[in-house]
Amino acid sequence: MHELASADDLDGVDGAATATERAVRTRLTDTLSFPVEVGDGLIVLNNFLGRSVSSGACNHLGIDIFPTTAATRNLLSCVDGVIDGQRINAGSQGNAWILRDADGVKYRYHHIDTFAEGLDVGSQVVRGQPIATMGTSGNANSPHLHFEVRLDGSSASAVNPVPLMVFPIPGVTLGPYTGCG
C-alpha cells in the first residue's frame, strides 16, 4: 500500500510543487531560420496535427517541406545549438538529426539522405549551417524534410513550426493549414 505525502511532508524539498501553483508555460521568443536552403520550388505542407498521408491518422507532429525540382536540397540549422541525437534508418523517420538550442528546445529533421561531413552528436552548429541533404529515408516516398519542434523533447510538447518562421519566403510556397479538427 502506498501512502500519499501531505503538503507538510514537502517542506524543505526544493522544487516541490503543489496543486495550487500555476502552471508555467514555455514560450519560444526567437524566430527560426528556414530549415532548407531556399531555392525555386519549395512547398511547405502546413500539416501539423494533420495527416502525414491522405489516409493517415491525425497525429502528424511536424510539417513537410517538398522540393518541386530535382535539385539536391541542403538542410540548414534553424538555430544556434548542438546536435543532440542522430538516427540511422530508424523506422518511419529514417535518417535524422535532432538539434537542441540553449533553452533545451529540440528540432527534428527526418528523411535525411546524407549527413554533412564533420558533424556528430555533440557538434556545435550555427543558424544557417548546412547539416544534411534532403532525402527519402524511412517511410518517405519522395524527397522531403519532415521538420518538428519539441519544447522539451517529448512528442507531447510538439508545437507547430510554421508560426515560428517568418513568411513569405522568396521561392517557398506555404500551403493552407490542413490539420484535422
Coordinates of C-alpha atoms in Angstrom, one line a residue:
M1 CA 0.0 0.0 0.0
H2 CA 1.3 3.5 -0.9
E3 CA 0.9 6.5 1.3
L4 CA 0.3 9.9 -0.1
A5 CA 2.6 12.7 1.1
S6 CA 0.9 15.8 2.6
A7 CA 2.0 19.4 1.9
D8 CA 3.7 19.4 5.3
D9 CA 5.9 16.5 4.2
L10 CA 7.2 18.6 1.3
D11 CA 8.5 21.4 3.4
G12 CA 12.2 21.9 2.7
V13 CA 12.0 19.9 -0.6
D14 CA 13.5 22.1 -3.3
G15 CA 11.3 22.5 -6.4
A16 CA 8.3 20.7 -4.8
A17 CA 5.1 21.8 -6.5
T18 CA 1.6 21.9 -5.0
A19 CA -1.7 21.6 -6.7
T20 CA -2.4 25.2 -6.1
E21 CA 0.6 26.5 -8.1
R22 CA 0.0 28.0 -11.5
A23 CA 1.5 26.1 -14.5
V24 CA 4.5 27.8 -16.2
R25 CA 4.3 27.8 -19.9
T26 CA 7.4 27.7 -22.1
R27 CA 7.4 30.1 -24.9
L28 CA 9.7 30.4 -27.9
T29 CA 10.7 34.0 -28.4
D30 CA 13.1 33.8 -31.4
T31 CA 12.0 33.1 -34.9
L32 CA 13.6 30.1 -36.6
S33 CA 15.6 30.2 -39.8
F34 CA 14.0 28.2 -42.6
P35 CA 15.4 24.7 -42.3
V36 CA 16.0 24.2 -46.0
E37 CA 18.3 26.1 -48.3
V38 CA 15.9 28.4 -50.2
G39 CA 15.6 28.0 -53.9
D40 CA 12.9 28.0 -56.5
G41 CA 10.3 25.4 -56.0
L42 CA 9.8 24.6 -52.3
I43 CA 6.4 23.8 -50.9
V44 CA 5.6 23.7 -47.2
L45 CA 2.7 21.4 -46.3
N46 CA 1.2 23.1 -43.3
N47 CA 0.0 19.8 -41.8
F48 CA 0.9 19.9 -38.1
L49 CA -1.5 17.7 -36.3
G50 CA -3.0 16.7 -39.6
R51 CA -2.3 13.6 -41.8
S52 CA 1.2 12.7 -43.0
V53 CA -0.5 10.8 -45.8
S54 CA -4.1 11.3 -47.2
S55 CA -5.5 8.4 -45.2
G56 CA -3.3 8.5 -42.1
A57 CA -4.2 9.3 -38.5
C58 CA -4.4 13.0 -37.4
N59 CA -1.3 12.9 -35.3
H60 CA 1.4 14.4 -37.6
L61 CA 3.8 16.2 -35.2
G62 CA 5.6 18.3 -37.8
I63 CA 5.4 19.9 -41.2
D64 CA 6.7 18.5 -44.5
I65 CA 8.8 20.6 -46.9
F66 CA 9.0 19.3 -50.5
P67 CA 11.1 20.4 -53.5
T68 CA 9.4 20.8 -56.9
T69 CA 12.6 20.4 -58.8
A70 CA 15.2 17.6 -58.8
A71 CA 18.0 19.8 -57.4
T72 CA 19.7 18.5 -54.2
R73 CA 18.5 20.5 -51.2
N74 CA 20.7 21.3 -48.3
L75 CA 19.1 21.2 -44.8
L76 CA 20.2 24.1 -42.6
S77 CA 20.4 24.5 -38.9
C78 CA 17.4 26.6 -37.9
V79 CA 19.0 27.8 -34.6
D80 CA 22.4 28.1 -32.9
G81 CA 22.8 24.9 -30.9
V82 CA 24.2 21.4 -30.6
I83 CA 23.5 18.1 -32.4
D84 CA 21.7 16.2 -29.6
G85 CA 20.9 13.0 -31.5
Q86 CA 21.3 11.1 -34.7
R87 CA 19.1 8.3 -36.0
I88 CA 20.2 6.0 -38.8
N89 CA 17.5 4.0 -40.7
A90 CA 15.2 4.5 -37.6
G91 CA 11.8 3.3 -38.7
S92 CA 9.5 5.8 -40.3
Q93 CA 11.8 8.8 -39.7
G94 CA 14.7 7.1 -41.5
N95 CA 17.9 9.1 -41.0
A96 CA 17.5 12.0 -38.7
W97 CA 19.3 14.8 -36.8
I98 CA 18.0 16.2 -33.5
L99 CA 19.2 19.6 -32.7
R100 CA 18.9 21.3 -29.2
D101 CA 19.1 25.0 -28.5
A102 CA 20.4 26.7 -25.3
D103 CA 16.9 26.6 -23.8
G104 CA 16.5 22.8 -24.4
V105 CA 14.1 23.1 -27.3
K106 CA 14.6 20.2 -29.8
Y107 CA 14.4 20.4 -33.6
R108 CA 14.0 17.2 -35.5
Y109 CA 15.0 16.7 -39.2
H110 CA 13.7 13.4 -40.7
H111 CA 14.2 11.6 -44.0
I112 CA 17.8 12.8 -44.4
D113 CA 19.8 11.5 -47.4
T114 CA 23.3 12.3 -46.3
F115 CA 24.7 13.9 -43.1
A116 CA 27.1 16.8 -43.5
E117 CA 30.7 15.7 -43.1
G118 CA 32.4 16.5 -39.8
L119 CA 29.2 16.6 -37.8
D120 CA 28.5 14.2 -35.0
V121 CA 26.4 14.1 -31.8
G122 CA 27.8 16.9 -29.6
S123 CA 28.8 19.1 -32.5
Q124 CA 28.0 22.8 -32.2
V125 CA 26.0 24.2 -35.1
V126 CA 25.1 27.8 -36.0
R127 CA 22.0 29.1 -37.6
G128 CA 22.1 28.6 -41.4
Q129 CA 24.9 26.0 -41.3
P130 CA 24.4 23.0 -43.7
I131 CA 23.8 19.9 -41.7
A132 CA 22.5 17.3 -44.2
T133 CA 20.7 16.9 -47.5
M134 CA 17.0 16.2 -48.1
G135 CA 16.2 12.6 -48.9
T136 CA 13.8 9.6 -48.9
S137 CA 15.0 7.6 -45.9
G138 CA 12.4 6.0 -43.7
N139 CA 8.8 5.9 -45.0
A140 CA 9.3 8.8 -47.4
N141 CA 8.0 8.1 -50.9
S142 CA 9.7 11.2 -52.4
P143 CA 12.4 13.6 -51.2
H144 CA 11.3 15.9 -48.4
L145 CA 12.0 17.2 -44.9
H146 CA 9.8 16.3 -42.1
F147 CA 10.5 19.0 -39.5
E148 CA 9.4 19.1 -35.9
V149 CA 9.8 21.5 -32.9
R150 CA 9.5 20.0 -29.4
L151 CA 9.7 22.3 -26.4
D152 CA 11.1 19.6 -24.0
G153 CA 12.0 16.9 -26.5
S154 CA 8.9 14.8 -25.9
S155 CA 6.2 14.2 -28.5
A156 CA 3.6 15.7 -26.2
S157 CA 5.5 19.0 -26.3
A158 CA 5.5 19.3 -30.1
V159 CA 4.4 22.7 -31.5
N160 CA 3.6 23.9 -35.0
P161 CA 6.8 25.2 -36.6
V162 CA 5.1 27.5 -39.1
P163 CA 4.2 30.3 -36.7
L164 CA 7.9 30.3 -35.6
M165 CA 9.1 31.2 -39.1
V166 CA 8.7 34.5 -41.0
F167 CA 6.7 34.1 -44.2
P168 CA 6.7 35.0 -47.0
I169 CA 10.0 33.5 -48.0
P170 CA 11.0 34.0 -51.7
G171 CA 10.9 30.7 -53.6
V172 CA 8.8 29.0 -50.9
T173 CA 5.1 28.4 -51.1
L174 CA 3.3 27.9 -47.8
G175 CA 0.3 25.7 -48.3
P176 CA -3.0 26.2 -46.4
Y177 CA -3.4 24.7 -42.9
T178 CA -4.5 21.1 -43.3
G179 CA -4.7 19.9 -39.7
C180 CA -7.6 17.8 -38.6
G181 CA -10.5 19.1 -36.5

